[in-house]
Amino acid sequence: MAVVTQAKCYHCGDNCGHFPIRIQDHSFCCEGCKTVYELLQAHDMGDYYTLANAPGMSQKEEVRKDKFAFLDQASIAQALLQYHDDQETHIVLYLPQIHCSSCLWLLENLHQLHAGIASSRVNFARKEASIIFHHQQISLREVAELLSHIGYEPAISLQQLQGQSKPVIDHTKRYKLGVAGFCFANIMLFSFPEYLGIDSNDEQLRHLFWWMNVALSIPVVFYSASEFYVTAWKNLRHGFLHIDLPIVAAIIVTFARSLYEVFTQTGGGYFDSMSGIVFLMLVGRVLQDKTYQQFNFERDYTAYFPVAVTRLSEGQERAVALPDIHVNDTLRIHHGELIPADGIIMSGNSQIDYSFVTGESMPVLKEAGEIVYAGGKSMGGVVELLVIKPVAQSYLTSLWNKAEMKETPPVQKSFVHLLSKYFTAGVFAIATAAALYWQLHNAAKAWNVFTAVLIVACPCALLLSNTFTNGNILRLLGHHGFYLRNAQVIENLAKSDFIVFDKTGTLTDTRQQQVHFEGDELTYQQKLQLATLAAQSGHPLSRAIVAHLNMPARSTITGFLEIPGEGMLMGRGEEQVAMGARKFIVGDATPSDPNTSVYASIGGHLLGCFRIHNQYRIRIDQCLLQLKKNFRLAVISGDNNGEAYPLQQLLGTGTDIRFRQTPASKLRFIQSLQAKGHQVIMVGDGLNDAGALKQAHTGISVSDHHNNFTPASDAIIAAASLPLLPQLLRLCRANRYIILFAFFISILYNLAGIYFAVTARLSPMIAAILMPCSSISIVAITAGFSNGLARLTLLNKPTDESHTAA
């Protein structure tokens, strides 16, 4: 009787049945799969099918046409959107069908399927797609329908509509672990007579146990171990020898040898060893995943930006951290401050710069009643904002990294590729040579030696030591108020040799400044006008003047303009109010003031100036003294040179101290240091030194209970943690030595493991235990050393009360 084979669907891989749909020598199981194929071919996207065999999702279950009709409702769509303007809309959708590189390729090429899609980026680990589309060409509903049409139906949950992040939970690996554990335990149970050396006279019972072991091993081989096959095969198709390949070889060889023995009735095989290998490897993978998740959780949810936002409560202003912002809170956003959450403007108007979100610096005027989105920057007067969606820390972090988003450096990528490739090839060569040797000298040991070598050798620890160490250092720094953009910043900090400080708001404590006014006696109306103008800005001197005047500033103004490093003004003609440097107000910068001064005028008439006596942060002198041992220091300031003496006392003679520096001259100074070969760290408040922060190899923005975050910075440090900067930098430098030590331990493990395996002193079962233990040990070593070093160098974590006048 002839065997009838059913064709497999070219798109999804399902059986096509007795009546397949055929196009161009390809078979399809349904009209849906055929339609997707035709769509991709029509847009020259046939390469999708070259990345994997049958990579698509089955289209047998059609999505009803009105399923996403609810996305046409503005209120529902608004809850899902991350950004929306006159031209484009940003959204992140959870696509649970994402499973392979073909999915990644197709979803990141959505723009070829519809001209309205501007871009699409996939987070493979979270199974999310960040899509930017032109809503005048395609609606949100049509985007969802397009994704569903090609097999990636968005999973839109109630949590998303309520502004809550959806945790991505995949229990597949645990199910596989459970099956492997069950089968492994029962195979061992049926093998007990052989373990105990009992010579049973009942051959039928012995053979029954053997065949039961065969049956129990089948789900282990074809289900529990499937992830090893998938990973190894996908990489092998692209000419890459993945580290899972030796494991696959060990499983197949052991299973084949065991089947041979059972079929020829020469023995019971090694089903216990094979199932034990799979079980223990899966235990190791699950433990690794748990470790990754814990590190990521602490990085994402406990190390928040040390940035504060002004919240209004019963008419009183209060600085609160980002996690403490909730829906229906009212926030006061000053000029130059970041909008931390989506909200509706309740009062005031401002130009909102969304370059942090869209990459294009085209400020948009927003007035009362309009919606503004997280990541925008207010470039006008003060606005009061009603929060309509919770702060998304992960979203702000992704925006921060977007400008610096780069692929893995070629050197690092080639290193990882070569290490995996040649390590795997070397392991196969050693295993084969060892097996041949023992085949000639003691054939009974050959298979065990071959299998043990394939399993015990593992470059995972070598590859992961850098990732684990960097991740833990980032976490520790975050817990001490020092939040880095990404792991590359650790390397940049470790290589630095020159630190440049801004003065105002960095070395000085803006909350302890003493202010007095010299000039005409101010009337109530003049005080009100000056307080209103000063309240628009987030500059430390403006905040000090607002606190000194202690007036109920108006929330709405007209004609506000702030020029960084010079001054600000509002109104026109006789009603124009201006404050700033002497040159900005008077046009003459000749007199040398003993203190920091802010001049004020109304209607062109000079009223006088606010004299501000700066107080330096407590312990900043000790901080600078320690930094001088390992770095060259400089201070640049937009103020006059009236404070040259106290700065010289702090820094000592020979330190480069520059006054009356504009934002442009600060930038040029950083460039001049870099031209001399210095690796420069710039530490500033992010207000008048954004250009210098961006130009430096590492820009550190100081946050002092205010929302002065700038995307130009590579790191943010809480003002309370600034005195700990020497210790924090020391921890970054120690990071490299911890990684080198982890590499040494990894190499030592592989040499020892291979030695004992080749000399037949290591069973495959023990090898399966040691392999995941090697990776877990790297976690323990890196975590132990970095945590211990952090405790030694950062014994006293600063508190908010650590800021007083020096």
PDB file of C-alpha atoms in Angstrom, residues 240-490:
ATOM      1  CA  PHE A 240      27.092  29.759  12.906  1.00  0.00           C
ATOM      2  CA  LEU A 241      28.098  27.074  15.419  1.00  0.00           C
ATOM      3  CA  HIS A 242      26.007  27.886  18.469  1.00  0.00           C
ATOM      4  CA  ILE A 243      26.992  26.722  21.955  1.00  0.00           C
ATOM      5  CA  ASP A 244      23.831  24.579  22.088  1.00  0.00           C
ATOM      6  CA  LEU A 245      25.149  22.428  19.234  1.00  0.00           C
ATOM      7  CA  PRO A 246      27.379  20.197  21.428  1.00  0.00           C
ATOM      8  CA  ILE A 247      24.426  19.660  23.783  1.00  0.00           C
ATOM      9  CA  VAL A 248      22.236  18.610  20.858  1.00  0.00           C
ATOM     10  CA  ALA A 249      24.931  16.256  19.648  1.00  0.00           C
ATOM     11  CA  ALA A 250      25.263  14.724  23.121  1.00  0.00           C
ATOM     12  CA  ILE A 251      21.498  14.170  23.384  1.00  0.00           C
ATOM     13  CA  ILE A 252      21.166  12.646  19.903  1.00  0.00           C
ATOM     14  CA  VAL A 253      24.227  10.424  20.264  1.00  0.00           C
ATOM     15  CA  THR A 254      23.157   9.174  23.695  1.00  0.00           C
ATOM     16  CA  PHE A 255      19.582   8.566  22.551  1.00  0.00           C
ATOM     17  CA  ALA A 256      20.684   6.778  19.363  1.00  0.00           C
ATOM     18  CA  ARG A 257      23.176   4.608  21.235  1.00  0.00           C
ATOM     19  CA  SER A 258      20.516   3.707  23.818  1.00  0.00           C
ATOM     20  CA  LEU A 259      17.966   2.782  21.147  1.00  0.00           C
ATOM     21  CA  TYR A 260      20.576   0.582  19.459  1.00  0.00           C
ATOM     22  CA  GLU A 261      21.240  -1.318  22.678  1.00  0.00           C
ATOM     23  CA  VAL A 262      17.540  -1.843  23.409  1.00  0.00           C
ATOM     24  CA  PHE A 263      16.692  -2.956  19.861  1.00  0.00           C
ATOM     25  CA  THR A 264      19.645  -5.363  19.770  1.00  0.00           C
ATOM     26  CA  GLN A 265      18.932  -6.411  23.383  1.00  0.00           C
ATOM     27  CA  THR A 266      22.546  -5.829  24.332  1.00  0.00           C
ATOM     28  CA  GLY A 267      21.743  -3.448  27.199  1.00  0.00           C
ATOM     29  CA  GLY A 268      19.356  -0.947  28.679  1.00  0.00           C
ATOM     30  CA  GLY A 269      21.063   2.105  27.181  1.00  0.00           C
ATOM     31  CA  TYR A 270      21.726   5.457  28.780  1.00  0.00           C
ATOM     32  CA  PHE A 271      18.196   6.878  28.929  1.00  0.00           C
ATOM     33  CA  ASP A 272      18.720   7.927  32.537  1.00  0.00           C
ATOM     34  CA  SER A 273      21.839   9.920  31.611  1.00  0.00           C
ATOM     35  CA  MET A 274      20.174  11.445  28.559  1.00  0.00           C
ATOM     36  CA  SER A 275      17.024  12.529  30.425  1.00  0.00           C
ATOM     37  CA  GLY A 276      19.166  13.724  33.341  1.00  0.00           C
ATOM     38  CA  ILE A 277      21.220  15.867  30.972  1.00  0.00           C
ATOM     39  CA  VAL A 278      18.091  17.534  29.573  1.00  0.00           C
ATOM     40  CA  PHE A 279      16.513  17.977  33.013  1.00  0.00           C
ATOM     41  CA  LEU A 280      19.604  19.488  34.623  1.00  0.00           C
ATOM     42  CA  MET A 281      20.306  21.736  31.631  1.00  0.00           C
ATOM     43  CA  LEU A 282      16.748  23.069  31.808  1.00  0.00           C
ATOM     44  CA  VAL A 283      17.129  23.616  35.568  1.00  0.00           C
ATOM     45  CA  GLY A 284      20.216  25.689  34.816  1.00  0.00           C
ATOM     46  CA  ARG A 285      18.431  27.691  32.109  1.00  0.00           C
ATOM     47  CA  VAL A 286      15.449  28.417  34.372  1.00  0.00           C
ATOM     48  CA  LEU A 287      17.759  29.583  37.175  1.00  0.00           C
ATOM     49  CA  GLN A 288      19.640  31.793  34.712  1.00  0.00           C
ATOM     50  CA  ASP A 289      16.378  33.292  33.480  1.00  0.00           C
ATOM     51  CA  LYS A 290      15.320  34.014  37.057  1.00  0.00           C
ATOM     52  CA  THR A 291      18.641  35.751  37.655  1.00  0.00           C
ATOM     53  CA  TYR A 292      18.284  37.838  34.488  1.00  0.00           C
ATOM     54  CA  GLN A 293      14.738  38.804  35.461  1.00  0.00           C
ATOM     55  CA  GLN A 294      15.816  39.825  38.960  1.00  0.00           C
ATOM     56  CA  PHE A 295      18.628  42.016  37.629  1.00  0.00           C
ATOM     57  CA  ASN A 296      16.328  43.600  35.048  1.00  0.00           C
ATOM     58  CA  PHE A 297      13.595  44.144  37.640  1.00  0.00           C
ATOM     59  CA  GLU A 298      15.952  45.958  39.991  1.00  0.00           C
ATOM     60  CA  ARG A 299      17.373  47.991  37.112  1.00  0.00           C
ATOM     61  CA  ASP A 300      13.972  48.985  35.714  1.00  0.00           C
ATOM     62  CA  TYR A 301      11.845  49.437  38.815  1.00  0.00           C
ATOM     63  CA  THR A 302      14.051  50.254  41.811  1.00  0.00           C
ATOM     64  CA  ALA A 303      16.771  52.421  40.292  1.00  0.00           C
ATOM     65  CA  TYR A 304      14.550  55.279  39.197  1.00  0.00           C
ATOM     66  CA  PHE A 305      15.874  58.456  37.689  1.00  0.00           C
ATOM     67  CA  PRO A 306      16.951  60.662  40.617  1.00  0.00           C
ATOM     68  CA  VAL A 307      14.767  63.407  39.152  1.00  0.00           C
ATOM     69  CA  ALA A 308      12.090  65.302  41.057  1.00  0.00           C
ATOM     70  CA  VAL A 309       8.978  67.006  39.689  1.00  0.00           C
ATOM     71  CA  THR A 310       6.988  69.855  41.247  1.00  0.00           C
ATOM     72  CA  ARG A 311       3.543  68.660  42.349  1.00  0.00           C
ATOM     73  CA  LEU A 312       0.801  71.037  43.483  1.00  0.00           C
ATOM     74  CA  SER A 313      -1.244  69.959  46.484  1.00  0.00           C
ATOM     75  CA  GLU A 314      -3.705  72.357  48.148  1.00  0.00           C
ATOM     76  CA  GLY A 315      -1.920  75.288  46.579  1.00  0.00           C
ATOM     77  CA  GLN A 316       1.495  74.221  47.914  1.00  0.00           C
ATOM     78  CA  GLU A 317       4.433  73.139  45.771  1.00  0.00           C
ATOM     79  CA  ARG A 318       6.264  69.970  46.682  1.00  0.00           C
ATOM     80  CA  ALA A 319       9.133  68.195  44.917  1.00  0.00           C
ATOM     81  CA  VAL A 320       8.306  64.499  44.421  1.00  0.00           C
ATOM     82  CA  ALA A 321      10.164  61.622  42.764  1.00  0.00           C
ATOM     83  CA  LEU A 322       8.866  60.061  39.547  1.00  0.00           C
ATOM     84  CA  PRO A 323       7.414  56.914  41.200  1.00  0.00           C
ATOM     85  CA  ASP A 324       5.267  59.122  43.444  1.00  0.00           C
ATOM     86  CA  ILE A 325       3.407  60.736  40.541  1.00  0.00           C
ATOM     87  CA  HIS A 326      -0.116  59.392  40.084  1.00  0.00           C
ATOM     88  CA  VAL A 327      -3.055  59.934  37.747  1.00  0.00           C
ATOM     89  CA  ASN A 328      -4.982  63.165  38.530  1.00  0.00           C
ATOM     90  CA  ASP A 329      -1.936  64.792  40.177  1.00  0.00           C
ATOM     91  CA  THR A 330      -1.308  68.407  39.154  1.00  0.00           C
ATOM     92  CA  LEU A 331       2.287  69.147  38.143  1.00  0.00           C
ATOM     93  CA  ARG A 332       3.967  72.500  37.601  1.00  0.00           C
ATOM     94  CA  ILE A 333       6.383  72.358  34.675  1.00  0.00           C
ATOM     95  CA  HIS A 334       8.901  75.198  34.327  1.00  0.00           C
ATOM     96  CA  HIS A 335      10.861  76.349  31.304  1.00  0.00           C
ATOM     97  CA  GLY A 336      13.335  73.701  30.147  1.00  0.00           C
ATOM     98  CA  GLU A 337      11.819  70.895  32.232  1.00  0.00           C
ATOM     99  CA  LEU A 338      10.877  67.429  30.992  1.00  0.00           C
ATOM    100  CA  ILE A 339       7.232  66.371  30.923  1.00  0.00           C
ATOM    101  CA  PRO A 340       7.341  63.062  32.854  1.00  0.00           C
ATOM    102  CA  ALA A 341       3.853  61.759  32.030  1.00  0.00           C
ATOM    103  CA  ASP A 342       1.009  62.315  29.579  1.00  0.00           C
ATOM    104  CA  GLY A 343      -1.292  65.076  30.770  1.00  0.00           C
ATOM    105  CA  ILE A 344      -3.689  67.904  29.972  1.00  0.00           C
ATOM    106  CA  ILE A 345      -2.572  71.532  30.329  1.00  0.00           C
ATOM    107  CA  MET A 346      -4.810  73.142  32.940  1.00  0.00           C
ATOM    108  CA  SER A 347      -3.301  76.648  32.825  1.00  0.00           C
ATOM    109  CA  GLY A 348      -0.588  78.479  30.916  1.00  0.00           C
ATOM    110  CA  ASN A 349       0.799  77.807  27.462  1.00  0.00           C
ATOM    111  CA  SER A 350       4.187  76.774  26.200  1.00  0.00           C
ATOM    112  CA  GLN A 351       6.183  75.649  23.211  1.00  0.00           C
ATOM    113  CA  ILE A 352       6.728  71.901  23.670  1.00  0.00           C
ATOM    114  CA  ASP A 353       9.903  70.483  22.148  1.00  0.00           C
ATOM    115  CA  TYR A 354       9.406  66.800  21.262  1.00  0.00           C
ATOM    116  CA  SER A 355      12.895  66.249  19.826  1.00  0.00           C
ATOM    117  CA  PHE A 356      13.526  63.802  22.676  1.00  0.00           C
ATOM    118  CA  VAL A 357      10.645  61.689  21.293  1.00  0.00           C
ATOM    119  CA  THR A 358      10.640  62.268  17.533  1.00  0.00           C
ATOM    120  CA  GLY A 359      14.226  63.336  16.906  1.00  0.00           C
ATOM    121  CA  GLU A 360      13.041  66.551  15.224  1.00  0.00           C
ATOM    122  CA  SER A 361      13.450  69.870  17.032  1.00  0.00           C
ATOM    123  CA  MET A 362      10.237  71.638  16.008  1.00  0.00           C
ATOM    124  CA  PRO A 363       8.522  73.071  19.136  1.00  0.00           C
ATOM    125  CA  VAL A 364       4.715  72.927  19.071  1.00  0.00           C
ATOM    126  CA  LEU A 365       2.543  75.513  20.831  1.00  0.00           C
ATOM    127  CA  LYS A 366       0.249  73.899  23.399  1.00  0.00           C
ATOM    128  CA  GLU A 367      -2.420  75.805  25.307  1.00  0.00           C
ATOM    129  CA  ALA A 368      -4.873  75.100  28.133  1.00  0.00           C
ATOM    130  CA  GLY A 369      -7.046  72.049  27.456  1.00  0.00           C
ATOM    131  CA  GLU A 370      -4.587  70.359  25.075  1.00  0.00           C
ATOM    132  CA  ILE A 371      -2.822  67.052  25.686  1.00  0.00           C
ATOM    133  CA  VAL A 372       0.963  66.880  26.012  1.00  0.00           C
ATOM    134  CA  TYR A 373       3.000  63.679  26.025  1.00  0.00           C
ATOM    135  CA  ALA A 374       5.763  62.261  28.200  1.00  0.00           C
ATOM    136  CA  GLY A 375       9.227  63.070  26.916  1.00  0.00           C
ATOM    137  CA  GLY A 376       8.370  66.573  25.682  1.00  0.00           C
ATOM    138  CA  LYS A 377      10.270  69.578  27.020  1.00  0.00           C
ATOM    139  CA  SER A 378       8.582  72.829  27.941  1.00  0.00           C
ATOM    140  CA  MET A 379      10.315  75.743  26.222  1.00  0.00           C
ATOM    141  CA  GLY A 380       7.993  78.534  27.374  1.00  0.00           C
ATOM    142  CA  GLY A 381       6.515  79.756  30.630  1.00  0.00           C
ATOM    143  CA  VAL A 382       5.183  77.717  33.516  1.00  0.00           C
ATOM    144  CA  VAL A 383       2.327  75.323  32.741  1.00  0.00           C
ATOM    145  CA  GLU A 384       0.172  73.358  35.151  1.00  0.00           C
ATOM    146  CA  LEU A 385      -0.456  69.813  34.006  1.00  0.00           C
ATOM    147  CA  LEU A 386      -3.108  67.279  35.046  1.00  0.00           C
ATOM    148  CA  VAL A 387      -1.618  63.763  34.814  1.00  0.00           C
ATOM    149  CA  ILE A 388      -3.792  61.363  32.785  1.00  0.00           C
ATOM    150  CA  LYS A 389      -1.401  58.412  32.502  1.00  0.00           C
ATOM    151  CA  PRO A 390       1.129  57.040  35.031  1.00  0.00           C
ATOM    152  CA  VAL A 391       4.837  57.657  34.646  1.00  0.00           C
ATOM    153  CA  ALA A 392       6.433  54.904  32.541  1.00  0.00           C
ATOM    154  CA  GLN A 393      10.011  54.620  33.788  1.00  0.00           C
ATOM    155  CA  SER A 394      10.894  52.078  31.097  1.00  0.00           C
ATOM    156  CA  TYR A 395       9.546  54.429  28.402  1.00  0.00           C
ATOM    157  CA  LEU A 396      11.670  57.359  29.627  1.00  0.00           C
ATOM    158  CA  THR A 397      14.695  55.075  29.779  1.00  0.00           C
ATOM    159  CA  SER A 398      14.081  53.896  26.203  1.00  0.00           C
ATOM    160  CA  LEU A 399      13.814  57.498  25.021  1.00  0.00           C
ATOM    161  CA  TRP A 400      17.054  58.335  26.794  1.00  0.00           C
ATOM    162  CA  ASN A 401      18.807  55.475  25.029  1.00  0.00           C
ATOM    163  CA  LYS A 402      17.194  56.060  21.622  1.00  0.00           C
ATOM    164  CA  ALA A 403      19.518  58.897  20.664  1.00  0.00           C
ATOM    165  CA  GLU A 404      22.509  56.746  21.544  1.00  0.00           C
ATOM    166  CA  MET A 405      21.101  53.475  20.205  1.00  0.00           C
ATOM    167  CA  LYS A 406      23.888  51.667  18.414  1.00  0.00           C
ATOM    168  CA  GLU A 407      24.521  48.111  17.382  1.00  0.00           C
ATOM    169  CA  THR A 408      27.097  46.083  19.246  1.00  0.00           C
ATOM    170  CA  PRO A 409      30.548  47.452  18.362  1.00  0.00           C
ATOM    171  CA  PRO A 410      32.104  45.414  15.550  1.00  0.00           C
ATOM    172  CA  VAL A 411      35.092  44.392  17.686  1.00  0.00           C
ATOM    173  CA  GLN A 412      32.888  43.089  20.487  1.00  0.00           C
ATOM    174  CA  LYS A 413      30.441  41.412  18.101  1.00  0.00           C
ATOM    175  CA  SER A 414      33.235  39.650  16.199  1.00  0.00           C
ATOM    176  CA  PHE A 415      34.810  38.545  19.489  1.00  0.00           C
ATOM    177  CA  VAL A 416      31.589  36.895  20.672  1.00  0.00           C
ATOM    178  CA  HIS A 417      31.023  35.335  17.242  1.00  0.00           C
ATOM    179  CA  LEU A 418      34.560  33.955  16.954  1.00  0.00           C
ATOM    180  CA  LEU A 419      34.613  32.701  20.536  1.00  0.00           C
ATOM    181  CA  SER A 420      31.364  30.762  20.096  1.00  0.00           C
ATOM    182  CA  LYS A 421      32.316  29.477  16.656  1.00  0.00           C
ATOM    183  CA  TYR A 422      35.840  28.254  17.370  1.00  0.00           C
ATOM    184  CA  PHE A 423      35.037  27.102  20.895  1.00  0.00           C
ATOM    185  CA  THR A 424      32.262  24.847  19.586  1.00  0.00           C
ATOM    186  CA  ALA A 425      34.454  23.522  16.764  1.00  0.00           C
ATOM    187  CA  GLY A 426      37.263  22.890  19.251  1.00  0.00           C
ATOM    188  CA  VAL A 427      34.937  21.013  21.614  1.00  0.00           C
ATOM    189  CA  PHE A 428      33.821  18.685  18.804  1.00  0.00           C
ATOM    190  CA  ALA A 429      37.439  18.055  17.833  1.00  0.00           C
ATOM    191  CA  ILE A 430      38.459  17.243  21.420  1.00  0.00           C
ATOM    192  CA  ALA A 431      35.408  15.040  22.000  1.00  0.00           C
ATOM    193  CA  THR A 432      36.009  13.083  18.787  1.00  0.00           C
ATOM    194  CA  ALA A 433      39.725  12.617  19.485  1.00  0.00           C
ATOM    195  CA  ALA A 434      39.051  11.496  23.062  1.00  0.00           C
ATOM    196  CA  ALA A 435      36.335   9.054  21.931  1.00  0.00           C
ATOM    197  CA  LEU A 436      38.658   7.524  19.321  1.00  0.00           C
ATOM    198  CA  TYR A 437      41.396   7.127  21.928  1.00  0.00           C
ATOM    199  CA  TRP A 438      39.120   5.336  24.393  1.00  0.00           C
ATOM    200  CA  GLN A 439      37.569   3.248  21.611  1.00  0.00           C
ATOM    201  CA  LEU A 440      41.022   1.766  21.073  1.00  0.00           C
ATOM    202  CA  HIS A 441      41.925   1.385  24.768  1.00  0.00           C
ATOM    203  CA  ASN A 442      38.601   0.874  26.591  1.00  0.00           C
ATOM    204  CA  ALA A 443      35.593   0.916  24.298  1.00  0.00           C
ATOM    205  CA  ALA A 444      33.135   0.884  27.222  1.00  0.00           C
ATOM    206  CA  LYS A 445      34.226   4.397  28.190  1.00  0.00           C
ATOM    207  CA  ALA A 446      34.260   5.948  24.695  1.00  0.00           C
ATOM    208  CA  TRP A 447      30.620   7.016  24.570  1.00  0.00           C
ATOM    209  CA  ASN A 448      30.642   8.499  28.069  1.00  0.00           C
ATOM    210  CA  VAL A 449      33.830  10.433  27.348  1.00  0.00           C
ATOM    211  CA  PHE A 450      32.468  11.772  24.069  1.00  0.00           C
ATOM    212  CA  THR A 451      29.208  12.857  25.696  1.00  0.00           C
ATOM    213  CA  ALA A 452      30.808  14.327  28.818  1.00  0.00           C
ATOM    214  CA  VAL A 453      33.200  16.519  26.796  1.00  0.00           C
ATOM    215  CA  LEU A 454      30.366  17.853  24.648  1.00  0.00           C
ATOM    216  CA  ILE A 455      28.325  18.765  27.713  1.00  0.00           C
ATOM    217  CA  VAL A 456      30.838  20.093  30.237  1.00  0.00           C
ATOM    218  CA  ALA A 457      32.623  22.546  27.921  1.00  0.00           C
ATOM    219  CA  CYS A 458      30.720  25.811  27.888  1.00  0.00           C
ATOM    220  CA  PRO A 459      31.703  29.329  26.790  1.00  0.00           C
ATOM    221  CA  CYS A 460      28.537  30.748  28.372  1.00  0.00           C
ATOM    222  CA  ALA A 461      30.432  31.924  31.425  1.00  0.00           C
ATOM    223  CA  LEU A 462      33.012  33.626  29.217  1.00  0.00           C
ATOM    224  CA  LEU A 463      30.327  35.353  27.167  1.00  0.00           C
ATOM    225  CA  LEU A 464      28.128  36.334  30.100  1.00  0.00           C
ATOM    226  CA  SER A 465      30.704  37.553  32.617  1.00  0.00           C
ATOM    227  CA  ASN A 466      30.791  40.994  31.007  1.00  0.00           C
ATOM    228  CA  THR A 467      26.980  41.240  30.868  1.00  0.00           C
ATOM    229  CA  PHE A 468      26.435  40.103  34.443  1.00  0.00           C
ATOM    230  CA  THR A 469      29.127  42.338  35.906  1.00  0.00           C
ATOM    231  CA  ASN A 470      27.965  45.426  34.048  1.00  0.00           C
ATOM    232  CA  GLY A 471      24.360  44.733  35.005  1.00  0.00           C
ATOM    233  CA  ASN A 472      25.184  44.443  38.686  1.00  0.00           C
ATOM    234  CA  ILE A 473      27.371  47.568  38.677  1.00  0.00           C
ATOM    235  CA  LEU A 474      24.556  49.534  37.010  1.00  0.00           C
ATOM    236  CA  ARG A 475      22.175  48.303  39.687  1.00  0.00           C
ATOM    237  CA  LEU A 476      24.516  49.233  42.540  1.00  0.00           C
ATOM    238  CA  LEU A 477      25.218  52.685  41.124  1.00  0.00           C
ATOM    239  CA  GLY A 478      21.481  53.253  40.707  1.00  0.00           C
ATOM    240  CA  HIS A 479      20.868  52.390  44.352  1.00  0.00           C
ATOM    241  CA  HIS A 480      23.352  55.101  45.304  1.00  0.00           C
ATOM    242  CA  GLY A 481      21.709  57.812  43.228  1.00  0.00           C
ATOM    243  CA  PHE A 482      23.954  57.466  40.171  1.00  0.00           C
ATOM    244  CA  TYR A 483      21.890  56.392  37.149  1.00  0.00           C
ATOM    245  CA  LEU A 484      23.768  55.584  33.922  1.00  0.00           C
ATOM    246  CA  ARG A 485      22.333  55.575  30.424  1.00  0.00           C
ATOM    247  CA  ASN A 486      23.754  52.108  29.663  1.00  0.00           C
ATOM    248  CA  ALA A 487      26.691  49.808  30.367  1.00  0.00           C
ATOM    249  CA  GLN A 488      28.986  51.555  27.867  1.00  0.00           C
ATOM    250  CA  VAL A 489      29.041  54.591  30.183  1.00  0.00           C
ATOM    251  CA  ILE A 490      30.827  52.465  32.804  1.00  0.00           C
TER     252      ILE A 490
END
